[in-house]
Amino acid sequence: MAKTLPKTDVVIVGVGWAGGIIASELTKSGLNVVGLERGKERKTEDYYMVHDELRYSMRYEMMQDLSKETITFRSNENIRALPMRQYGSFLLGDGLGGSGVHWNGQTYRFLPYDFQMRSMTTERYGKNKIPEGMTIRDWGITYDELEPYYDKFEKMAGISGEENPLGGKRSNPYPTPPMKKTPSMQMFAEATKKLNLNPYMMPAANLSENYTNPDGVARAACQYCGYCERYGCEYGAKADPVVTVIPVANKTGKFQIRTHSNVRRILHKGGKATGVMYIDVTTGEEIIQPADIVVVTSYVFNNVRLLLMSELGKPYDPASGQGVIGANYAYQVIKGSAVGFFEEKQFNNFAGAGSLGISIDDYNGDNFDHSNLNFLHGGVIALSQTGARPIQNNPVPSGTAAWGAEFKKKSLHYANRTLSIGAQGSSMAFKHHFLDLDPTYKDAFGDPLMRITFDFEDQDRELAKFLAERCSEIMKEMGASHVDYLKELGPYEIMTYQSTHNTGGVIMGAEPGTSAINNFSQMWDADNVFVVGASSFPQNAGYNPTGTVGALAYRAAEGILKYREKGGLLV
Amino acid sequence: MERNSSRDTTALEEPKDQASLEDSSSGPDSGQVHDSSRRKFLVNSGYVLGTLAVGGVISSLFGCAKDGEDNADSSAPADDNKEAAAPNYNRALMYFTQAQFRIVEAATERIFPEDESGPGAKKLGVAFFIDHQLAGDWGFNGRDYMNPPFFAGEKEQGYQGRLKRRELFDIGLRELDNYSQTTHGKGFAELEPDQQDAALKAFETEEVKLTTISAGSFFKMLRSATLEGVYSDPLYGGNLNMEGWRMRNYPGSQMSYLNIIEKDFTKIEPSSLQAHLASH
């Protein structure tokens, strides 16, 4: 028999970036908020021994324990989905701060085109440009409408950067100046300018200088130690929820975080949520937390899974294309990159920061003419210097033996003589790419795992090839003695790390029927439920998602306060 | 932050010979670059003012502990306070049999052999590293999803076997030895280096067909475990005396690169987590 606790104003499921931002905004306005976090508590002092590649990168210290819960995957509906038994393609976060702790901090804003992709594509190229089965949509919000929330997120996190010459209009400059420019970044800047492209410093959550944010939170500058992605920051220099928004919420005295609390169901009646049911994983006890408003802010997969398990919203049916929960799952095309080997020059590849880099958007969005191309969209191209840690970074020119004397010689030789230019290819939604509940495999509580049905399409193959060629041109211009780049994108596979930028499943839109939530992240089918995160992206952009997730979270917080006053659907 | 300057210069300037490799000399993090960057960082951020005082206390505590292997430094010049070098207690087996250990030592040495640039897997302690890893979580697939049912999947779906890594090693090593016996009438560890290479190649390319496991996957796991043993922090038993890092000019764990980040390639003497713990 579940224990029922006293009712609270708002209950938040998952305390990462989205949950932390919303908790901070709502508690500042006087609401009582309970944050349920399935993982453990975290603090900066945890990272005293963080420069440990084996523990954090290879053994996934910060990540979800897959023995308790994973996802299943199949390339298409004719194949039996099987569990992702070990980590590979993407890394699922866990614990206070969620994936917001082990990120690199690359904090782009999406392009205006991203938000109106369907209408702008049709307008410029005609509706036949969008191939059969591709279900890209407008977001029901424009870049200009979201701009103030981007600004808010950037000020809170102290994003370091300079204006993107090809980006949307900004109301304010970045709160801190760009990060330092390394010799390889300088070379990229010169090469791209020579090619008539428009380089700009990568927007970074690593902090180029000491910074105090509007909430009064002071943080120290980045030391370029080279341990960001998959690691927590021992300086608190990298913005994460634990060092920014969560302390602000805590200070109000109105935020109660319960760690080790795994939410299994949203409880609802007559189109309204009444609270959530969760397990205290330390005791196994079932607990009901009643609330006026339920905010779902876990990672993409658990946002979708929780709604499906709770039978909230209409599940997506790929046969008919009807229903929304689980629809428009998208990913990213990350393999279209180039590696350059320099015989004459060595670099400090071991040093760096997660978002130390320089980017161009000339081949992103619709910033270039697609009339004669067999794909839509593109991706940001960047040279970044994140710290080439030695277990995972052993680049050798193609044709080199993978082990033995030759491999040793070449991998030592090129360790500091290699640069790479990467592209974050966007990922379009398709009718047959979706998320649903696996019929066979279960988590530690006996609940079904999330099932992913996804593969790369012609769109992705063309895009990857195109972006790899552009990366290779820049690398050649930079003077590499030898350049290797992707010639052909194979099928999607779950074993190789690509990107933790999974999106969709609870998408945002202008009207119910084709979307699950409105542009305040409020569910059309249950007006006191808000589902916030990259799960709301109708398709994925050619950038890291966190800046946009942060902006959507600030907007959702505003929506929740509005809803608290007036009730009803906000759009 | 107070540091023993004689130890600093030793670590910086002493060329590492064979003896120091075997005896795992201490490596307090050191070097001009490192020192000044840390000082600069303190000034820059004001972050560690509290920690500074605490750091002094902690570092003197650790300075007193003389039984850790990394405090024993037989290759360093005589030091007034020097005690007898302790043996490296990490050099014993937690999982492998002696026979298995010899095969792993021989095989990893072929994957990452000693050459003019420095030691190979054997001297770096990679076989000890793998042994220790198999004895823990990783060997038991403790954080992997190992629930049934098990089905042979598509290649794109990744590992779908029911065997744990320690079982895969048991089988893979036995098969490697069987293959060597069949082709040369000797165990793998007794083969000539080029014969060992050929056997490993036969596994890598799946020319060898095994019934229970994939020879290619086993080789892949052995190769990646070898690189982990070469390049992980010495605290795990491999990368002896940070020689793996030193060979490729990887500085290990450094607190800050603020003062070199804009500069051309700078060689920095590596530092380990042990030194980080001891210095704060």
PDB file of N, CA, C and O in Angstrom, chain A residues 48 51-52 59-60 63 66-67 73 80 82-83 85 182-183 210 223-224 227 234-235 348 393-394 402-404 408 412 416 441-442 494-495, chain B residues 41 44 47 111 113 115 118-119 133 143-145 147 149 151 156-157 160 204 223 228 236 248 250 253-257 263 265-266 280:
ATOM      1  N   TYR A  48      37.135  15.927  -6.913  1.00  0.00           N
ATOM      2  CA  TYR A  48      38.521  16.107  -6.530  1.00  0.00           C
ATOM      3  C   TYR A  48      39.436  15.162  -7.320  1.00  0.00           C
ATOM      4  O   TYR A  48      40.544  15.513  -7.697  1.00  0.00           O
ATOM      5  N   HIS A  51      40.135  13.836 -12.747  1.00  0.00           N
ATOM      6  CA  HIS A  51      40.974  13.665 -13.939  1.00  0.00           C
ATOM      7  C   HIS A  51      41.341  12.186 -14.111  1.00  0.00           C
ATOM      8  O   HIS A  51      42.502  11.807 -14.040  1.00  0.00           O
ATOM      9  N   ASP A  52      40.340  11.386 -14.290  1.00  0.00           N
ATOM     10  CA  ASP A  52      40.507   9.938 -14.325  1.00  0.00           C
ATOM     11  C   ASP A  52      39.713   9.410 -15.509  1.00  0.00           C
ATOM     12  O   ASP A  52      38.510   9.165 -15.418  1.00  0.00           O
ATOM     13  N   ARG A  59      34.403   3.857 -17.877  1.00  0.00           N
ATOM     14  CA  ARG A  59      33.514   3.094 -16.982  1.00  0.00           C
ATOM     15  C   ARG A  59      32.247   3.874 -16.635  1.00  0.00           C
ATOM     16  O   ARG A  59      31.471   3.438 -15.812  1.00  0.00           O
ATOM     17  N   TYR A  60      32.105   5.048 -17.236  1.00  0.00           N
ATOM     18  CA  TYR A  60      30.838   5.810 -17.177  1.00  0.00           C
ATOM     19  C   TYR A  60      30.366   6.117 -15.757  1.00  0.00           C
ATOM     20  O   TYR A  60      29.210   5.902 -15.402  1.00  0.00           O
ATOM     21  N   MET A  63      27.103   8.047 -15.323  1.00  0.00           N
ATOM     22  CA  MET A  63      25.950   7.680 -16.142  1.00  0.00           C
ATOM     23  C   MET A  63      24.986   6.720 -15.437  1.00  0.00           C
ATOM     24  O   MET A  63      25.338   6.051 -14.481  1.00  0.00           O
ATOM     25  N   LEU A  66      23.093   0.826 -16.316  1.00  0.00           N
ATOM     26  CA  LEU A  66      22.293   0.099 -17.307  1.00  0.00           C
ATOM     27  C   LEU A  66      21.765  -1.232 -16.778  1.00  0.00           C
ATOM     28  O   LEU A  66      20.822  -1.792 -17.342  1.00  0.00           O
ATOM     29  N   SER A  67      22.368  -1.751 -15.709  1.00  0.00           N
ATOM     30  CA  SER A  67      21.857  -3.022 -15.185  1.00  0.00           C
ATOM     31  C   SER A  67      20.440  -2.820 -14.643  1.00  0.00           C
ATOM     32  O   SER A  67      19.664  -3.759 -14.550  1.00  0.00           O
ATOM     33  N   PHE A  73      16.594  -1.271 -28.960  1.00  0.00           N
ATOM     34  CA  PHE A  73      16.785  -0.622 -30.259  1.00  0.00           C
ATOM     35  C   PHE A  73      16.590  -1.613 -31.405  1.00  0.00           C
ATOM     36  O   PHE A  73      16.970  -2.780 -31.327  1.00  0.00           O
ATOM     37  N   ARG A  80      13.465  -7.581 -34.400  1.00  0.00           N
ATOM     38  CA  ARG A  80      13.202  -7.624 -32.970  1.00  0.00           C
ATOM     39  C   ARG A  80      14.128  -6.626 -32.261  1.00  0.00           C
ATOM     40  O   ARG A  80      15.344  -6.670 -32.433  1.00  0.00           O
ATOM     41  N   LEU A  82      16.369  -5.198 -29.407  1.00  0.00           N
ATOM     42  CA  LEU A  82      17.151  -5.836 -28.352  1.00  0.00           C
ATOM     43  C   LEU A  82      17.759  -4.752 -27.463  1.00  0.00           C
ATOM     44  O   LEU A  82      17.968  -3.627 -27.898  1.00  0.00           O
ATOM     45  N   PRO A  83      18.013  -5.112 -26.203  1.00  0.00           N
ATOM     46  CA  PRO A  83      18.487  -4.085 -25.268  1.00  0.00           C
ATOM     47  C   PRO A  83      19.891  -3.572 -25.609  1.00  0.00           C
ATOM     48  O   PRO A  83      20.732  -4.315 -26.112  1.00  0.00           O
ATOM     49  N   ARG A  85      22.904  -3.262 -24.150  1.00  0.00           N
ATOM     50  CA  ARG A  85      23.409  -3.895 -22.925  1.00  0.00           C
ATOM     51  C   ARG A  85      24.600  -3.148 -22.343  1.00  0.00           C
ATOM     52  O   ARG A  85      24.871  -3.216 -21.152  1.00  0.00           O
ATOM     53  N   THR A 182      43.283  29.094 -29.269  1.00  0.00           N
ATOM     54  CA  THR A 182      44.506  28.287 -29.358  1.00  0.00           C
ATOM     55  C   THR A 182      45.082  28.399 -30.775  1.00  0.00           C
ATOM     56  O   THR A 182      44.383  28.822 -31.695  1.00  0.00           O
ATOM     57  N   PRO A 183      46.350  28.001 -30.954  1.00  0.00           N
ATOM     58  CA  PRO A 183      46.936  28.066 -32.302  1.00  0.00           C
ATOM     59  C   PRO A 183      46.104  27.324 -33.352  1.00  0.00           C
ATOM     60  O   PRO A 183      45.949  27.808 -34.474  1.00  0.00           O
ATOM     61  N   ASN A 210      35.902  35.055 -14.353  1.00  0.00           N
ATOM     62  CA  ASN A 210      35.046  34.955 -13.165  1.00  0.00           C
ATOM     63  C   ASN A 210      33.742  35.698 -13.422  1.00  0.00           C
ATOM     64  O   ASN A 210      33.734  36.756 -14.053  1.00  0.00           O
ATOM     65  N   GLN A 223      39.873  26.645 -16.254  1.00  0.00           N
ATOM     66  CA  GLN A 223      41.328  26.462 -16.241  1.00  0.00           C
ATOM     67  C   GLN A 223      41.832  25.629 -17.421  1.00  0.00           C
ATOM     68  O   GLN A 223      42.993  25.251 -17.464  1.00  0.00           O
ATOM     69  N   TYR A 224      40.953  25.287 -18.346  1.00  0.00           N
ATOM     70  CA  TYR A 224      41.337  24.539 -19.556  1.00  0.00           C
ATOM     71  C   TYR A 224      42.018  23.213 -19.219  1.00  0.00           C
ATOM     72  O   TYR A 224      42.981  22.816 -19.866  1.00  0.00           O
ATOM     73  N   TYR A 227      39.155  18.191 -19.017  1.00  0.00           N
ATOM     74  CA  TYR A 227      38.238  17.143 -18.562  1.00  0.00           C
ATOM     75  C   TYR A 227      36.827  17.722 -18.378  1.00  0.00           C
ATOM     76  O   TYR A 227      36.488  18.186 -17.294  1.00  0.00           O
ATOM     77  N   GLU A 234      35.629  20.360 -11.368  1.00  0.00           N
ATOM     78  CA  GLU A 234      36.117  20.528  -9.999  1.00  0.00           C
ATOM     79  C   GLU A 234      36.216  21.986  -9.588  1.00  0.00           C
ATOM     80  O   GLU A 234      36.474  22.283  -8.430  1.00  0.00           O
ATOM     81  N   TYR A 235      36.056  22.887 -10.539  1.00  0.00           N
ATOM     82  CA  TYR A 235      36.108  24.317 -10.222  1.00  0.00           C
ATOM     83  C   TYR A 235      34.725  24.952 -10.163  1.00  0.00           C
ATOM     84  O   TYR A 235      34.595  26.095  -9.770  1.00  0.00           O
ATOM     85  N   ASN A 348      49.014  21.535 -28.378  1.00  0.00           N
ATOM     86  CA  ASN A 348      48.735  21.143 -26.990  1.00  0.00           C
ATOM     87  C   ASN A 348      47.385  20.427 -26.920  1.00  0.00           C
ATOM     88  O   ASN A 348      46.469  20.871 -26.225  1.00  0.00           O
ATOM     89  N   ASN A 393      41.746   8.713 -27.480  1.00  0.00           N
ATOM     90  CA  ASN A 393      42.225   9.443 -28.651  1.00  0.00           C
ATOM     91  C   ASN A 393      43.553   8.888 -29.143  1.00  0.00           C
ATOM     92  O   ASN A 393      44.612   9.246 -28.656  1.00  0.00           O
ATOM     93  N   ASN A 394      43.464   8.013 -30.113  1.00  0.00           N
ATOM     94  CA  ASN A 394      44.666   7.451 -30.725  1.00  0.00           C
ATOM     95  C   ASN A 394      44.552   7.501 -32.241  1.00  0.00           C
ATOM     96  O   ASN A 394      44.540   6.478 -32.913  1.00  0.00           O
ATOM     97  N   ALA A 402      46.012  -1.483 -36.738  1.00  0.00           N
ATOM     98  CA  ALA A 402      45.250  -1.111 -35.547  1.00  0.00           C
ATOM     99  C   ALA A 402      45.950  -1.506 -34.256  1.00  0.00           C
ATOM    100  O   ALA A 402      45.496  -1.179 -33.174  1.00  0.00           O
ATOM    101  N   TRP A 403      47.049  -2.254 -34.367  1.00  0.00           N
ATOM    102  CA  TRP A 403      47.786  -2.655 -33.161  1.00  0.00           C
ATOM    103  C   TRP A 403      49.196  -3.059 -33.573  1.00  0.00           C
ATOM    104  O   TRP A 403      49.494  -3.142 -34.761  1.00  0.00           O
ATOM    105  N   GLY A 404      50.056  -3.283 -32.589  1.00  0.00           N
ATOM    106  CA  GLY A 404      51.419  -3.716 -32.887  1.00  0.00           C
ATOM    107  C   GLY A 404      52.381  -2.545 -33.059  1.00  0.00           C
ATOM    108  O   GLY A 404      52.047  -1.391 -32.762  1.00  0.00           O
ATOM    109  N   LYS A 408      51.739   1.503 -32.550  1.00  0.00           N
ATOM    110  CA  LYS A 408      52.322   2.210 -31.412  1.00  0.00           C
ATOM    111  C   LYS A 408      53.107   3.424 -31.902  1.00  0.00           C
ATOM    112  O   LYS A 408      52.921   4.544 -31.419  1.00  0.00           O
ATOM    113  N   LEU A 412      51.757   7.286 -31.178  1.00  0.00           N
ATOM    114  CA  LEU A 412      52.556   8.192 -30.340  1.00  0.00           C
ATOM    115  C   LEU A 412      52.947   9.433 -31.143  1.00  0.00           C
ATOM    116  O   LEU A 412      52.845  10.563 -30.670  1.00  0.00           O
ATOM    117  N   ASN A 416      49.940  14.441 -30.700  1.00  0.00           N
ATOM    118  CA  ASN A 416      49.825  15.902 -30.650  1.00  0.00           C
ATOM    119  C   ASN A 416      50.014  16.538 -32.027  1.00  0.00           C
ATOM    120  O   ASN A 416      50.298  17.728 -32.131  1.00  0.00           O
ATOM    121  N   TYR A 441      11.350  -6.462 -22.779  1.00  0.00           N
ATOM    122  CA  TYR A 441      12.380  -6.170 -21.775  1.00  0.00           C
ATOM    123  C   TYR A 441      11.890  -5.158 -20.734  1.00  0.00           C
ATOM    124  O   TYR A 441      11.178  -4.215 -21.057  1.00  0.00           O
ATOM    125  N   LYS A 442      12.306  -5.403 -19.489  1.00  0.00           N
ATOM    126  CA  LYS A 442      11.827  -4.606 -18.345  1.00  0.00           C
ATOM    127  C   LYS A 442      12.985  -3.972 -17.574  1.00  0.00           C
ATOM    128  O   LYS A 442      14.116  -4.465 -17.606  1.00  0.00           O
ATOM    129  N   ILE A 494      24.380   1.084 -32.614  1.00  0.00           N
ATOM    130  CA  ILE A 494      24.251   1.530 -31.230  1.00  0.00           C
ATOM    131  C   ILE A 494      25.565   1.438 -30.446  1.00  0.00           C
ATOM    132  O   ILE A 494      25.656   1.871 -29.311  1.00  0.00           O
ATOM    133  N   MET A 495      26.632   0.907 -31.095  1.00  0.00           N
ATOM    134  CA  MET A 495      27.860   0.636 -30.338  1.00  0.00           C
ATOM    135  C   MET A 495      28.841   1.804 -30.261  1.00  0.00           C
ATOM    136  O   MET A 495      29.587   1.925 -29.298  1.00  0.00           O
TER     137      MET A 495
ATOM    138  N   PHE B  41      46.296  30.623 -11.054  1.00  0.00           N
ATOM    139  CA  PHE B  41      44.896  30.258 -10.873  1.00  0.00           C
ATOM    140  C   PHE B  41      44.375  30.751  -9.535  1.00  0.00           C
ATOM    141  O   PHE B  41      43.287  31.292  -9.419  1.00  0.00           O
ATOM    142  N   ASN B  44      43.810  34.357  -9.849  1.00  0.00           N
ATOM    143  CA  ASN B  44      42.690  34.608 -10.745  1.00  0.00           C
ATOM    144  C   ASN B  44      41.327  34.458 -10.102  1.00  0.00           C
ATOM    145  O   ASN B  44      40.445  35.266 -10.277  1.00  0.00           O
ATOM    146  N   TYR B  47      39.420  31.239  -5.622  1.00  0.00           N
ATOM    147  CA  TYR B  47      38.565  30.088  -5.334  1.00  0.00           C
ATOM    148  C   TYR B  47      39.067  29.239  -4.189  1.00  0.00           C
ATOM    149  O   TYR B  47      38.317  28.751  -3.386  1.00  0.00           O
ATOM    150  N   ILE B 111      50.459  -6.333 -28.826  1.00  0.00           N
ATOM    151  CA  ILE B 111      49.533  -5.249 -29.214  1.00  0.00           C
ATOM    152  C   ILE B 111      50.201  -3.887 -29.017  1.00  0.00           C
ATOM    153  O   ILE B 111      50.061  -2.982 -29.835  1.00  0.00           O
ATOM    154  N   PRO B 113      53.973  -3.114 -28.223  1.00  0.00           N
ATOM    155  CA  PRO B 113      55.305  -3.649 -27.917  1.00  0.00           C
ATOM    156  C   PRO B 113      56.310  -2.580 -27.468  1.00  0.00           C
ATOM    157  O   PRO B 113      56.169  -1.400 -27.796  1.00  0.00           O
ATOM    158  N   ASP B 115      59.583  -0.529 -27.782  1.00  0.00           N
ATOM    159  CA  ASP B 115      60.394  -0.110 -28.933  1.00  0.00           C
ATOM    160  C   ASP B 115      61.293   1.034 -28.496  1.00  0.00           C
ATOM    161  O   ASP B 115      61.394   1.317 -27.291  1.00  0.00           O
ATOM    162  N   GLY B 118      59.989   3.611 -25.991  1.00  0.00           N
ATOM    163  CA  GLY B 118      59.740   3.299 -24.590  1.00  0.00           C
ATOM    164  C   GLY B 118      59.154   1.917 -24.375  1.00  0.00           C
ATOM    165  O   GLY B 118      59.063   1.110 -25.300  1.00  0.00           O
ATOM    166  N   PRO B 119      58.735   1.668 -23.118  1.00  0.00           N
ATOM    167  CA  PRO B 119      58.295   0.329 -22.722  1.00  0.00           C
ATOM    168  C   PRO B 119      57.021  -0.116 -23.441  1.00  0.00           C
ATOM    169  O   PRO B 119      56.249   0.705 -23.918  1.00  0.00           O
ATOM    170  N   GLN B 133      41.047  -5.377 -13.245  1.00  0.00           N
ATOM    171  CA  GLN B 133      39.758  -4.939 -13.784  1.00  0.00           C
ATOM    172  C   GLN B 133      38.759  -6.098 -13.821  1.00  0.00           C
ATOM    173  O   GLN B 133      37.590  -5.936 -13.488  1.00  0.00           O
ATOM    174  N   ARG B 143      27.490  -3.121 -14.362  1.00  0.00           N
ATOM    175  CA  ARG B 143      26.620  -1.998 -14.722  1.00  0.00           C
ATOM    176  C   ARG B 143      26.080  -2.147 -16.144  1.00  0.00           C
ATOM    177  O   ARG B 143      25.680  -1.184 -16.762  1.00  0.00           O
ATOM    178  N   ASP B 144      26.112  -3.384 -16.665  1.00  0.00           N
ATOM    179  CA  ASP B 144      25.520  -3.652 -17.976  1.00  0.00           C
ATOM    180  C   ASP B 144      24.157  -4.313 -17.791  1.00  0.00           C
ATOM    181  O   ASP B 144      23.895  -4.944 -16.765  1.00  0.00           O
ATOM    182  N   TYR B 145      23.324  -4.197 -18.803  1.00  0.00           N
ATOM    183  CA  TYR B 145      22.012  -4.855 -18.748  1.00  0.00           C
ATOM    184  C   TYR B 145      22.198  -6.314 -19.152  1.00  0.00           C
ATOM    185  O   TYR B 145      22.481  -6.616 -20.307  1.00  0.00           O
ATOM    186  N   ASN B 147      19.942  -8.861 -18.398  1.00  0.00           N
ATOM    187  CA  ASN B 147      18.697  -9.616 -18.213  1.00  0.00           C
ATOM    188  C   ASN B 147      18.336 -10.407 -19.466  1.00  0.00           C
ATOM    189  O   ASN B 147      18.563  -9.954 -20.575  1.00  0.00           O
ATOM    190  N   PRO B 149      15.410 -12.132 -22.070  1.00  0.00           N
ATOM    191  CA  PRO B 149      15.953 -13.200 -22.922  1.00  0.00           C
ATOM    192  C   PRO B 149      17.114 -12.730 -23.800  1.00  0.00           C
ATOM    193  O   PRO B 149      17.200 -11.560 -24.133  1.00  0.00           O
ATOM    194  N   PHE B 151      18.970 -13.044 -27.406  1.00  0.00           N
ATOM    195  CA  PHE B 151      18.799 -13.424 -28.807  1.00  0.00           C
ATOM    196  C   PHE B 151      20.023 -12.949 -29.581  1.00  0.00           C
ATOM    197  O   PHE B 151      20.597 -11.909 -29.249  1.00  0.00           O
ATOM    198  N   GLU B 156      24.261  -4.205 -35.772  1.00  0.00           N
ATOM    199  CA  GLU B 156      24.054  -2.828 -35.292  1.00  0.00           C
ATOM    200  C   GLU B 156      23.533  -2.766 -33.860  1.00  0.00           C
ATOM    201  O   GLU B 156      23.485  -1.698 -33.264  1.00  0.00           O
ATOM    202  N   GLN B 157      23.077  -3.912 -33.328  1.00  0.00           N
ATOM    203  CA  GLN B 157      22.480  -3.902 -31.990  1.00  0.00           C
ATOM    204  C   GLN B 157      23.483  -4.169 -30.870  1.00  0.00           C
ATOM    205  O   GLN B 157      23.118  -4.165 -29.697  1.00  0.00           O
ATOM    206  N   GLN B 160      25.124  -9.040 -27.491  1.00  0.00           N
ATOM    207  CA  GLN B 160      23.886  -9.626 -26.987  1.00  0.00           C
ATOM    208  C   GLN B 160      24.132 -10.949 -26.289  1.00  0.00           C
ATOM    209  O   GLN B 160      23.198 -11.717 -26.040  1.00  0.00           O
ATOM    210  N   GLU B 204      41.760 -11.694 -34.753  1.00  0.00           N
ATOM    211  CA  GLU B 204      41.219 -10.379 -35.128  1.00  0.00           C
ATOM    212  C   GLU B 204      40.334 -10.481 -36.377  1.00  0.00           C
ATOM    213  O   GLU B 204      39.266  -9.892 -36.447  1.00  0.00           O
ATOM    214  N   ARG B 223      42.363  -5.677 -27.143  1.00  0.00           N
ATOM    215  CA  ARG B 223      43.065  -4.486 -27.632  1.00  0.00           C
ATOM    216  C   ARG B 223      42.650  -3.243 -26.839  1.00  0.00           C
ATOM    217  O   ARG B 223      43.499  -2.467 -26.411  1.00  0.00           O
ATOM    218  N   GLU B 228      43.710   0.790 -22.404  1.00  0.00           N
ATOM    219  CA  GLU B 228      43.309   1.298 -21.082  1.00  0.00           C
ATOM    220  C   GLU B 228      44.428   1.107 -20.066  1.00  0.00           C
ATOM    221  O   GLU B 228      44.699   1.977 -19.247  1.00  0.00           O
ATOM    222  N   TYR B 236      45.587   2.336 -11.216  1.00  0.00           N
ATOM    223  CA  TYR B 236      44.907   1.087 -11.575  1.00  0.00           C
ATOM    224  C   TYR B 236      45.870  -0.062 -11.855  1.00  0.00           C
ATOM    225  O   TYR B 236      45.426  -1.152 -12.177  1.00  0.00           O
ATOM    226  N   ARG B 248      53.926   9.748 -25.073  1.00  0.00           N
ATOM    227  CA  ARG B 248      53.186  10.541 -26.051  1.00  0.00           C
ATOM    228  C   ARG B 248      53.019  11.985 -25.577  1.00  0.00           C
ATOM    229  O   ARG B 248      52.154  12.710 -26.069  1.00  0.00           O
ATOM    230  N   TYR B 250      51.731  13.158 -22.885  1.00  0.00           N
ATOM    231  CA  TYR B 250      50.462  13.473 -22.230  1.00  0.00           C
ATOM    232  C   TYR B 250      50.742  13.794 -20.779  1.00  0.00           C
ATOM    233  O   TYR B 250      51.337  12.986 -20.063  1.00  0.00           O
ATOM    234  N   SER B 253      47.185  14.300 -15.081  1.00  0.00           N
ATOM    235  CA  SER B 253      46.254  15.167 -14.375  1.00  0.00           C
ATOM    236  C   SER B 253      46.940  16.482 -14.003  1.00  0.00           C
ATOM    237  O   SER B 253      47.847  16.497 -13.189  1.00  0.00           O
ATOM    238  N   GLN B 254      46.521  17.553 -14.634  1.00  0.00           N
ATOM    239  CA  GLN B 254      47.063  18.887 -14.312  1.00  0.00           C
ATOM    240  C   GLN B 254      45.900  19.775 -13.905  1.00  0.00           C
ATOM    241  O   GLN B 254      44.825  19.675 -14.465  1.00  0.00           O
ATOM    242  N   MET B 255      46.149  20.644 -12.964  1.00  0.00           N
ATOM    243  CA  MET B 255      45.078  21.499 -12.471  1.00  0.00           C
ATOM    244  C   MET B 255      44.706  22.595 -13.461  1.00  0.00           C
ATOM    245  O   MET B 255      43.583  23.075 -13.476  1.00  0.00           O
ATOM    246  N   SER B 256      45.675  23.034 -14.241  1.00  0.00           N
ATOM    247  CA  SER B 256      45.383  24.167 -15.114  1.00  0.00           C
ATOM    248  C   SER B 256      46.336  24.208 -16.296  1.00  0.00           C
ATOM    249  O   SER B 256      47.522  23.899 -16.155  1.00  0.00           O
ATOM    250  N   TYR B 257      45.802  24.571 -17.437  1.00  0.00           N
ATOM    251  CA  TYR B 257      46.636  24.827 -18.618  1.00  0.00           C
ATOM    252  C   TYR B 257      46.471  26.281 -19.068  1.00  0.00           C
ATOM    253  O   TYR B 257      46.745  26.624 -20.212  1.00  0.00           O
ATOM    254  N   LYS B 263      49.439  28.930 -26.423  1.00  0.00           N
ATOM    255  CA  LYS B 263      50.810  28.781 -26.943  1.00  0.00           C
ATOM    256  C   LYS B 263      50.969  27.554 -27.830  1.00  0.00           C
ATOM    257  O   LYS B 263      50.124  26.671 -27.858  1.00  0.00           O
ATOM    258  N   PHE B 265      52.966  24.016 -28.930  1.00  0.00           N
ATOM    259  CA  PHE B 265      53.188  22.795 -28.147  1.00  0.00           C
ATOM    260  C   PHE B 265      54.204  22.991 -27.026  1.00  0.00           C
ATOM    261  O   PHE B 265      55.287  23.513 -27.228  1.00  0.00           O
ATOM    262  N   THR B 266      53.800  22.573 -25.840  1.00  0.00           N
ATOM    263  CA  THR B 266      54.646  22.713 -24.661  1.00  0.00           C
ATOM    264  C   THR B 266      54.753  21.352 -23.983  1.00  0.00           C
ATOM    265  O   THR B 266      53.746  20.720 -23.708  1.00  0.00           O
ATOM    266  N   HIS B 280      47.606  18.334  -1.962  1.00  0.00           N
ATOM    267  CA  HIS B 280      46.574  19.257  -1.474  1.00  0.00           C
ATOM    268  C   HIS B 280      46.154  18.948  -0.054  1.00  0.00           C
ATOM    269  O   HIS B 280      45.516  17.966   0.195  1.00  0.00           O
TER     270      HIS B 280
END
